[in-house]
Coordinates of C-alpha atoms and ligand atoms in Angstrom, one line a residue:
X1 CA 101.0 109.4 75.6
X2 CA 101.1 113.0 76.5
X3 CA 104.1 114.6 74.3
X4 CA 105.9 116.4 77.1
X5 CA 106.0 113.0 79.0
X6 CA 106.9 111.4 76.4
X7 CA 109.7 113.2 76.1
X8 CA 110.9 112.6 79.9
X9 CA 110.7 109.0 79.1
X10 CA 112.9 109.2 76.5
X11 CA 115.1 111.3 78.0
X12 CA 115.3 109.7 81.3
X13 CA 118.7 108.9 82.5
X14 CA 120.0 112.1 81.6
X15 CA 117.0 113.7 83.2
X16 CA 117.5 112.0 86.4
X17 CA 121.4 112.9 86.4
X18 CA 120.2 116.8 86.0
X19 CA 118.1 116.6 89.2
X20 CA 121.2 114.3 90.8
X21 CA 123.6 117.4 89.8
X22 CA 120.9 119.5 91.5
X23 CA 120.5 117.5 94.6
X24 CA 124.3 117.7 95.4
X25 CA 124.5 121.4 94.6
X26 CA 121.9 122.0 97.7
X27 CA 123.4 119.0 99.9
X28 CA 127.2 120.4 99.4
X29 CA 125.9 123.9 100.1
X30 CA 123.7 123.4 103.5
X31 CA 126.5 124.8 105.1
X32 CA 126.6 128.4 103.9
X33 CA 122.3 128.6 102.8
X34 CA 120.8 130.6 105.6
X35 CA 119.6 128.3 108.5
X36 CA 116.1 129.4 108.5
X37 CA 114.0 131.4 106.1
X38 CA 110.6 132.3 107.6
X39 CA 107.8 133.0 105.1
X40 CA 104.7 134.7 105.4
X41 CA 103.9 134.4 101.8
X42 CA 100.8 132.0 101.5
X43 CA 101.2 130.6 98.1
X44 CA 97.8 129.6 97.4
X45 CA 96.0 131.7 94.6
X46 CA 97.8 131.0 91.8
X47 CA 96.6 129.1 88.3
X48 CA 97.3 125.1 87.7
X49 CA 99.6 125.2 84.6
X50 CA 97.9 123.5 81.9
X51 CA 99.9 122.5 79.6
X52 CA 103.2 121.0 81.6
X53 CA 107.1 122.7 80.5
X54 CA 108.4 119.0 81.0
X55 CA 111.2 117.6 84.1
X56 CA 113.3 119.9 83.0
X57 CA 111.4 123.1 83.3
X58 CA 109.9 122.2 86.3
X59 CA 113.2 121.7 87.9
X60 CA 113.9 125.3 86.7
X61 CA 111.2 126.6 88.1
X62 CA 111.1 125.3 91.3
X63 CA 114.7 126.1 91.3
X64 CA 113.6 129.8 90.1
X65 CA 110.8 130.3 92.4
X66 CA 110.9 128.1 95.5
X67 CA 114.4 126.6 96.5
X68 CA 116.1 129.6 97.8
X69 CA 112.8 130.1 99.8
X70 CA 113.0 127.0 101.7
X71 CA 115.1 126.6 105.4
X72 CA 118.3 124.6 105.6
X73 CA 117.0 122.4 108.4
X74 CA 118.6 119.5 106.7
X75 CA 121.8 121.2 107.9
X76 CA 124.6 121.5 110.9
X77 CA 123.1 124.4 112.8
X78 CA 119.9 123.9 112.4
X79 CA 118.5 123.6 115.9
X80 CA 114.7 124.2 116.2
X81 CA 112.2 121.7 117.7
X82 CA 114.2 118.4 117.1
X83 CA 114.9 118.0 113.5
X84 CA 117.4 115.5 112.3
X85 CA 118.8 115.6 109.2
X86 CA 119.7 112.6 106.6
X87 CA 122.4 110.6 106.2
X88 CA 123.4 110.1 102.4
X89 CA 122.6 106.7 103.0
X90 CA 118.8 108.1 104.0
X91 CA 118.9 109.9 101.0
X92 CA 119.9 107.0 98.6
X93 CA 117.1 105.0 100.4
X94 CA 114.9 107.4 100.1
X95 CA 115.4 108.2 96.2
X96 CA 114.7 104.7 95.5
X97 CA 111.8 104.3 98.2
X98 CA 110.4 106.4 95.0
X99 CA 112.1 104.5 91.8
X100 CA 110.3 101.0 93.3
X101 CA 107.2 102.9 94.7
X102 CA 106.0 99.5 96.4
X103 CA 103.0 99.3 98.5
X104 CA 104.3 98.0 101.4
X105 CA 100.5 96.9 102.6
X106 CA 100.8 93.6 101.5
X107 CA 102.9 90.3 101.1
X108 CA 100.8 88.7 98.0
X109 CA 103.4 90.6 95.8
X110 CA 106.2 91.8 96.7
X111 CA 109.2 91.3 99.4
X112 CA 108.6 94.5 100.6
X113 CA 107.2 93.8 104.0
X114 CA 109.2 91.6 104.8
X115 CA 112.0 93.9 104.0
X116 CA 110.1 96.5 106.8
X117 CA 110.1 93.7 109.2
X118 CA 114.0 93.1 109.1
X119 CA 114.2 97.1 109.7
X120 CA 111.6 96.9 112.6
X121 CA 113.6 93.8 114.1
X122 CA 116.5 95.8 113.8
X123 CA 115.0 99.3 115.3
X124 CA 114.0 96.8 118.0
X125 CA 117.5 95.7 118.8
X126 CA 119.1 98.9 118.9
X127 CA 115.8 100.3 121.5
X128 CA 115.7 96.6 123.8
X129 CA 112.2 96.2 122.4
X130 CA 112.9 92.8 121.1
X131 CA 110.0 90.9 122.8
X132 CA 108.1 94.1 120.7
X133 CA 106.3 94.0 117.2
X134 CA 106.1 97.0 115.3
X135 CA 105.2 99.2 112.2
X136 CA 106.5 102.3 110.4
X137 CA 104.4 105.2 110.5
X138 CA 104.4 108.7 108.9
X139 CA 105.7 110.4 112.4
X140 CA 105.7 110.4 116.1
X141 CA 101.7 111.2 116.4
X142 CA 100.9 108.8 114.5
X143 CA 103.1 106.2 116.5
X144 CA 101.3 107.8 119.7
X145 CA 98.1 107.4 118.1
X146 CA 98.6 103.7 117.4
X147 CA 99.6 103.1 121.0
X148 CA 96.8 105.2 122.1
X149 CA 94.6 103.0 120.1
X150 CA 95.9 99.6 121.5
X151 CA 95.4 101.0 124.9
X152 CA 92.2 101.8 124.3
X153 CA 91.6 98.5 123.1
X154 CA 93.4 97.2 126.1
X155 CA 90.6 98.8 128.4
X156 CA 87.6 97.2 126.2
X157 CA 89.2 93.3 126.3
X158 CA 89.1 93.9 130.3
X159 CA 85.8 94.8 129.9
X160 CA 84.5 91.9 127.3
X161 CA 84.3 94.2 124.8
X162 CA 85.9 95.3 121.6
X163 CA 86.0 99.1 121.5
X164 CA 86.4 99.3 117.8
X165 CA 83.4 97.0 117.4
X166 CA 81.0 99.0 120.5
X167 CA 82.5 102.4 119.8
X168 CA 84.4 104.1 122.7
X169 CA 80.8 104.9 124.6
X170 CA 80.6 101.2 125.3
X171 CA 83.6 102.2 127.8
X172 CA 82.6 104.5 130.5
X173 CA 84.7 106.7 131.7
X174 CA 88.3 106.6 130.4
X175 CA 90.9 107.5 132.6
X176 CA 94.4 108.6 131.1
X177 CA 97.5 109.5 133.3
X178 CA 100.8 111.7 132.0
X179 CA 102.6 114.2 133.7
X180 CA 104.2 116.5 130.7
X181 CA 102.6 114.6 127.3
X182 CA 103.5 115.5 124.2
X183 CA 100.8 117.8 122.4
X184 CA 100.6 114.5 120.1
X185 CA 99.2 113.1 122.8
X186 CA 96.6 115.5 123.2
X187 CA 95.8 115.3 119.6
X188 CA 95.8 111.7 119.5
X189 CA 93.2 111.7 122.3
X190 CA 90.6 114.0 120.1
X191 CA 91.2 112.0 116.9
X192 CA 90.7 108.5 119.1
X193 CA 86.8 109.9 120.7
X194 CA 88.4 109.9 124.2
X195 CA 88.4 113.5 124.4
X196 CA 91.5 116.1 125.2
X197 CA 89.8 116.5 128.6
X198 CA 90.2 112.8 129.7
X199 CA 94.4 113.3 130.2
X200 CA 94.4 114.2 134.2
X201 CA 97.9 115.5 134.8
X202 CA 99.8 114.2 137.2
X203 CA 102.1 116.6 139.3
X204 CA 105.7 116.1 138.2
X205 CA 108.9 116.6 140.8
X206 CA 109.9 119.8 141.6
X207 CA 111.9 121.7 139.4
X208 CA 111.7 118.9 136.7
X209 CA 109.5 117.6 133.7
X210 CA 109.9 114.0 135.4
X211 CA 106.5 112.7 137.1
X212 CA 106.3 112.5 140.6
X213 CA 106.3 108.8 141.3
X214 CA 104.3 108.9 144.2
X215 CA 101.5 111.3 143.3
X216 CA 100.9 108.8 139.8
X217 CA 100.5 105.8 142.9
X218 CA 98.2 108.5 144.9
X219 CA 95.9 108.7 141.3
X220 CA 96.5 105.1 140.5
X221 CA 95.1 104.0 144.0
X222 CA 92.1 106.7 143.2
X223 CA 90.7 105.1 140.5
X224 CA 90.2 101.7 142.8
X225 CA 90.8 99.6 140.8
X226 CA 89.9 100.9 137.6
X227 CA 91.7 99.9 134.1
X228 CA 93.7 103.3 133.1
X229 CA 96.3 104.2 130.4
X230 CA 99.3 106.2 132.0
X231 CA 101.8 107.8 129.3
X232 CA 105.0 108.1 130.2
X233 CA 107.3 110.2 129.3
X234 CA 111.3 109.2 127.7
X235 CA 112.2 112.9 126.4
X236 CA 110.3 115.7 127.1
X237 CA 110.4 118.5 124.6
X238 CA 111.7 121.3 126.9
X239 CA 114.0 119.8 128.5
X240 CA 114.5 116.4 127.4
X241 CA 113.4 114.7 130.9
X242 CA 112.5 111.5 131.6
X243 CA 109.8 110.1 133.7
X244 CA 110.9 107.2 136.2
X245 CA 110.0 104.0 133.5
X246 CA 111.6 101.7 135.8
X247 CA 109.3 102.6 139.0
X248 CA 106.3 103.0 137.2
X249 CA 106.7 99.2 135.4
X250 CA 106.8 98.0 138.9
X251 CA 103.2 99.7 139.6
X252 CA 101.7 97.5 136.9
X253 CA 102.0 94.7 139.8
X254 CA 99.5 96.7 142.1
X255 CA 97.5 99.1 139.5
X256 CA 95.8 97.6 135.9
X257 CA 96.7 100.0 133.2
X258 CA 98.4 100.2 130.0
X259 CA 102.2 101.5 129.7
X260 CA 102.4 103.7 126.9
X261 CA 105.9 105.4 126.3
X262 CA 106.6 108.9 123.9
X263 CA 110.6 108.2 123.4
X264 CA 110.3 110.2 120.2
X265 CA 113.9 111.2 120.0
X266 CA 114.5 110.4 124.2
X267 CA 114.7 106.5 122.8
X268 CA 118.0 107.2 121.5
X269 CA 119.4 107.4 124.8
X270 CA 119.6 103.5 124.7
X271 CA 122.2 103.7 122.2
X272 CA 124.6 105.3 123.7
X273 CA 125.8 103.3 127.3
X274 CA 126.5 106.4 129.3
X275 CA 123.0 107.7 129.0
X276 CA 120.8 104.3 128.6
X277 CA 120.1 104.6 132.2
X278 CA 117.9 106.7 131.4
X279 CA 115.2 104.7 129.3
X280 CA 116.0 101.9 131.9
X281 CA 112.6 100.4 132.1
X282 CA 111.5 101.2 128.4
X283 CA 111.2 97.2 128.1
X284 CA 108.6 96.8 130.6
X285 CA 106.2 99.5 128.3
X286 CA 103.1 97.8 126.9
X287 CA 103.7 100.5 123.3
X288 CA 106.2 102.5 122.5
X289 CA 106.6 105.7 120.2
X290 CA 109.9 106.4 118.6
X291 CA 110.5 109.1 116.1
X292 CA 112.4 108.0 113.3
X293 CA 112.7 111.3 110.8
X294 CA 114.4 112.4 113.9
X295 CA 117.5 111.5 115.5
X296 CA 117.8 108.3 113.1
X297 CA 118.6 111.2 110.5
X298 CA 116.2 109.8 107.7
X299 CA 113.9 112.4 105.7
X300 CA 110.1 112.8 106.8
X301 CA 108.0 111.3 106.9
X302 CA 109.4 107.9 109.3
X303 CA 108.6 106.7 113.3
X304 CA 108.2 103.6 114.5
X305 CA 105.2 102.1 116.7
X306 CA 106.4 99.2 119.0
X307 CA 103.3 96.8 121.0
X308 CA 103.6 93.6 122.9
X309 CA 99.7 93.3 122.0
X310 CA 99.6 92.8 118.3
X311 CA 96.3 90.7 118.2
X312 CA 94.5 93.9 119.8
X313 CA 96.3 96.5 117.2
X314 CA 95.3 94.1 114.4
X315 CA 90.9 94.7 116.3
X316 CA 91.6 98.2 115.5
X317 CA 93.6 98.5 112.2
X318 CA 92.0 94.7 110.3
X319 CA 91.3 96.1 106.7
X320 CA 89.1 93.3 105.8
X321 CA 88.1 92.9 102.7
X322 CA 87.6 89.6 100.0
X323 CA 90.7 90.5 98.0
X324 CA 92.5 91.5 101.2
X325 CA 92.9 88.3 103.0
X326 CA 92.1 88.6 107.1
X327 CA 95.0 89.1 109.1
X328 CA 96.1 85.3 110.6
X329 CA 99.6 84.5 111.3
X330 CA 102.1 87.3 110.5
X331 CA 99.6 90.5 110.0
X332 CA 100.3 92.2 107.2
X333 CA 100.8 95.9 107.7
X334 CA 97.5 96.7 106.4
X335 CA 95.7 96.0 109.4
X336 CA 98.3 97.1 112.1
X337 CA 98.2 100.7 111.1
X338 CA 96.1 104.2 110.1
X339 CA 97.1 103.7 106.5
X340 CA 96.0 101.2 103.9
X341 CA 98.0 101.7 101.2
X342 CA 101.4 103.1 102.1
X343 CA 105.1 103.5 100.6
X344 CA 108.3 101.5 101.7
X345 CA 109.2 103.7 104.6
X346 CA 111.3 101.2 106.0
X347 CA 113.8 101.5 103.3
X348 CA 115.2 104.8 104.2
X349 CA 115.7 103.3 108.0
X350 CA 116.7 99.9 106.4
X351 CA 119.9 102.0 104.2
X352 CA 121.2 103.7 106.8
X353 CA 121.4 101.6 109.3
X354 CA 123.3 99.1 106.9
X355 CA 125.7 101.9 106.1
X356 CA 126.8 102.9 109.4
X357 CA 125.0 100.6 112.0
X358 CA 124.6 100.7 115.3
X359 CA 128.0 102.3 116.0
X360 CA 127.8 104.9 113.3
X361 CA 124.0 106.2 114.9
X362 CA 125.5 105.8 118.2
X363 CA 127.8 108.5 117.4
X364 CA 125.5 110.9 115.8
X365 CA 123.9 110.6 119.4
X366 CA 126.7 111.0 121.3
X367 CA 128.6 113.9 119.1
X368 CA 125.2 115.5 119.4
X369 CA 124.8 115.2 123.3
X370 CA 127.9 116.7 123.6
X371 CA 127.9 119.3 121.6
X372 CA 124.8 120.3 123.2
X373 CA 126.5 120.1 127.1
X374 CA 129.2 122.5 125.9
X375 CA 127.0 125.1 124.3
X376 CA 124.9 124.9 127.6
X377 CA 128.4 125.3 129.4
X378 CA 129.5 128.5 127.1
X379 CA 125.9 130.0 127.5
X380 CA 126.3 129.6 131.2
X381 CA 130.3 131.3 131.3
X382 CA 129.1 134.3 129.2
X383 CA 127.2 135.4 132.1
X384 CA 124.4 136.6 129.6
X385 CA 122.5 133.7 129.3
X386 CA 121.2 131.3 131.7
X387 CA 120.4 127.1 131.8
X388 CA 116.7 126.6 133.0
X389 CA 117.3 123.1 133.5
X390 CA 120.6 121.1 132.8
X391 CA 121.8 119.1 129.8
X392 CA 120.5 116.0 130.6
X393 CA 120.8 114.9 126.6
X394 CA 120.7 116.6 123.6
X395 CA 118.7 120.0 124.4
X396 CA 119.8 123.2 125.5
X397 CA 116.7 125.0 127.4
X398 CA 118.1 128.7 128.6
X399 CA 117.0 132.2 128.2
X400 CA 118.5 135.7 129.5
X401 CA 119.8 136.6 132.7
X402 CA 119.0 139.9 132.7
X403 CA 115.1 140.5 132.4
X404 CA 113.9 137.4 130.5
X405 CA 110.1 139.0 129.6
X406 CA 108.2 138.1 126.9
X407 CA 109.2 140.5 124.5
X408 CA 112.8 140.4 125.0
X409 CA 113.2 136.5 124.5
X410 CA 111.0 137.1 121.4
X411 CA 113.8 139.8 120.2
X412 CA 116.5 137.6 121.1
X413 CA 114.4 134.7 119.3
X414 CA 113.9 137.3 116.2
X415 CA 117.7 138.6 115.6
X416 CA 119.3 134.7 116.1
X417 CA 116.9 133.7 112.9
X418 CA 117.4 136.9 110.9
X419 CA 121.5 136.1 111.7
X420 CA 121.1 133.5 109.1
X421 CA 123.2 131.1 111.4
X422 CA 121.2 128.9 113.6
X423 CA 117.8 128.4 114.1
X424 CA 116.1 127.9 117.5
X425 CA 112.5 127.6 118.7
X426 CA 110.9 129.5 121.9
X427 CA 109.1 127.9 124.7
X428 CA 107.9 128.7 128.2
X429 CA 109.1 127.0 131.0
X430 CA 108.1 127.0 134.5
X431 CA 106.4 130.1 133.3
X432 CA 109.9 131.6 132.1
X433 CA 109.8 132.7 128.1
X434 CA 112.9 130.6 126.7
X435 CA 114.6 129.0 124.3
X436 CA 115.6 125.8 122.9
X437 CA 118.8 124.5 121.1
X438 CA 118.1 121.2 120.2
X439 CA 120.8 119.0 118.2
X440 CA 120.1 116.0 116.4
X441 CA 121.6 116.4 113.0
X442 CA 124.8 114.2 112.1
X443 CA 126.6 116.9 110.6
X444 CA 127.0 119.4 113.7
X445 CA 131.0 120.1 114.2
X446 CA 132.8 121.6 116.8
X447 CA 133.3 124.6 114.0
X448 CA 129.4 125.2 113.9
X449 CA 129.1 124.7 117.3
X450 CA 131.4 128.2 117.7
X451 CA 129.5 129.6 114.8
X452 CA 125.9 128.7 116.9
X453 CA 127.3 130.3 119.7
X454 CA 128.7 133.4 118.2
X455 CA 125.3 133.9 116.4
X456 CA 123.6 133.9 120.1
X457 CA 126.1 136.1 121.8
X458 CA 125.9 138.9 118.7
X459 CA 122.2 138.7 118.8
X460 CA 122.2 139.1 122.9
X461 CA 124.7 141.9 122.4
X462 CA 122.5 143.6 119.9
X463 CA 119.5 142.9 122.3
X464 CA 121.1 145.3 124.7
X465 CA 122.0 147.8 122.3
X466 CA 119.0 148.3 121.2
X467 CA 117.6 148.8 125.1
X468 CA 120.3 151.4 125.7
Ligands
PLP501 C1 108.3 115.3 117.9 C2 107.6 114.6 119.0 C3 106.3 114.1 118.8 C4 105.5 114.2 117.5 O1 106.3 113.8 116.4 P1 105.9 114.0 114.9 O2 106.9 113.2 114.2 O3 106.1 115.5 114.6 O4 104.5 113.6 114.7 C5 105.7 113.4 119.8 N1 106.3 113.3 121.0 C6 107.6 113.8 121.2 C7 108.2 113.7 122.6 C8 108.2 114.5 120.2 O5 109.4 115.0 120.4

């Protein structure tokens, strides 16, 4: 054995309870470590060490050259894209998602599946999905793309054929029906040979990210009778809105296609009663895409993919090989998804919601959802900023009310990050350059909620300053 590892061995325990030391330094000082710390440093270039300074001089120098480098998205005011944090539970989960370093792939050896299908029953509980199977993925694209996959499937059994025997050629002309996807979706699309040119957009209502019910019927009734795939929508990005589930389940009665639902982080609705109204309908999707790394608050990478077709995921994903087995009975998780070999990523999922279960997630939604309503209130009262849409859950989409071009959202966008305070990510929307403030980390108080909103107002204020 190499020396230096040799070493580490030996020295284990006390090695591990130097990086535990470290671990807690960063966790207990997220709140004061600047929000966001853009880098246009590349990285690449340098030489491969060659002979290795041990655990303990690697934590040095990571600690030396890279930690203070990296963002505090883990932490409270954190609020770009929609990032989540953990829960220490997550954490602990995580940690020894590494010290078991299972393949969860298989059954032949270990419990671990069967530990991922406990979490997946109970992520289908707290979503309604319960007549759903499902399977942990690395992220939300990944859980589209499985869906995508299965649809696509889905078209070829209606046909007599299997697509992932024929190819997708053996299909014709695929049609695919969203009105504001996900760029997931798009991506998913390319990587499936259906081509980012197949999605036809579908108008949405006025003034909203929702899809215009009777437009989808006017396209649906287009295709005569033609087998499509129409993605819906449960959270859009901008402005977290959600497409009519309810009324388009019901079109499955008079139109053949596939239901496929992005509730990434709009899911979470479901857990909280005064917004589950919204995913009303969710139930009725044939897949389902729900982000995990998210608003569940475990680390990367984590989403679930929910089907009521397993036997047509298992056409696309079977892994067969002699010292595989081929999937009968209870698939294992080698042939329901991308991956063949892949880590425990249900365990992260699996600690947290044993630590603080439904009702301790149901509060990270809820604290979250409001806290994001009363920033969009005191954007609103300072006159100086505007709401481009209202709060409908956890996202705050606004911009400037006086002259909100290109260049001055991007200052605005510029001064908030350099503040060191909060983090938020621009958009567009309905051709408006904007922002977004989107909350879905546990640790957000009403304290860094006035410390968000003071870091918006100074950077506005400075905004016009700098005009004058
Ligand atoms: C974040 C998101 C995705 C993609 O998720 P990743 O985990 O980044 O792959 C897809 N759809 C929606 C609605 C999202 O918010």
């Amino acid at each position: 054995m190499d020396p230096i590892l040799a070493d580490d061995l030996a020295d284990l325990p006390a090695l591990l309870d130097e990086t535990r030391h470290a671990a807690a330094q960063v966790l207990t000082g997220l709140n004061d470590r600047p929000v966001a710390r853009p880098s246009t440093a590349n990285g690449a270039g340098s030489a491969a060490p060659e002979v290795g300074v041990g655990l303990r001089g690697a934590l040095r120098e990571f600690q030396q050259r890279w930690e203070s480098r990296l963002s505090g998205s883990a932490g409270p005011r954190y609020l770009g894209f929609v990032t989540g944090g953990t829960t220490p539970a997550s954490i602990a989960g995580d940690w020894l998602t590494s010290v078991f370093d299972q393949n969860s792939f298989t059954t032949v050896d270990s419990g671990a599946s069967a530990l991922e299908r406990e979490t997946v029953g109970w992520l289908g509980q707290l979503f309604g999905l319960t007549e759903h199977t499902g399977a942990f993925v690395s992220g939300a694209t990944m859980s589209n793309f499985v869906g995508l996959a299965t649809a696509r499937e889905w078209l070829g059994e209606r046909m007599g054929i299997s697509v992932a025997q024929a190819g997708v050629g053996a299909l014709g002309p695929i049609h695919v029906l969203s009105g504001a996807p996900h760029a997931s979706i798009y991506k998913g699309l390319a990587m499936l040979g259906i081509g980012r040119d197949q999605l036809q957009l579908i108008p949405t209502q006025s003034g909203r990210e929702a899809i215009d019910i009777e437009r989808l019927t006017a396209a649906l009734d287009a295709l005569d009778g033609h087998a499509s795939i129409v993605v819906a929508n449960a959270g859009t990005v901008n402005t977290v809105d959600f497409d009519d589930l309810r009324a388009i389940a019901e079109l499955k009665q008079r139109y053949p296609f596939w239901l496929h639902v992005d509730g990434a982080f709009g899911a979470y609705a479901a857990l909280a009663p005064e917004y589950a109204h919204l995913v009303d309908g969710l139930t009725a999707a044939d897949s389902v895409c729900v982000d995990l790394h998210k608003w569940l608050n475990v680390p990367y990478d984590a989403a679930i993919q929910f089907t009521r077709r397993r036997d047509l995921q298992v056409q696309v994903f079977q892994n067969t090989a002699a010292y595989l087995g081929t999937p009968t009975g209870t698939p294992d998780f080698v042939h329901l998804v991308p991956e063949s070999s892949r880590r425990l990523r249900a365990l992260t999922a699996w600690f947290t919601l044993t630590a603080y279960g439904r009702a301790g997630h149901r509060d990270i939604v809820q604290r979250n959802i409001a806290a994001a309503r009363q920033l969009g209130e005191r954007l609103t009262t300072s006159g100086l900023l505007q709401l481009l849409a209202p709060v409908r859950l956890n996202v705050v989409c606004f911009t400037l009310t006086d002259r909100p071009t290109t260049e001055r959202v991007q200052a605005l966008t510029q001064a908030i990050t350099e503040s060191g305070e909060t983090f938020l990510t621009p958009t567009i929307y309905n051709g408006i350059p904007a922002l977004r403030a989107a909350f879905s980390n546990w640790r957000t108080t009403d304290a860094d909620l006035d410390r968000i909103y003071d870091a918006i107002i100074t950077a506005c204020t400075s905004l016009d300053k700098a005009d004058d």
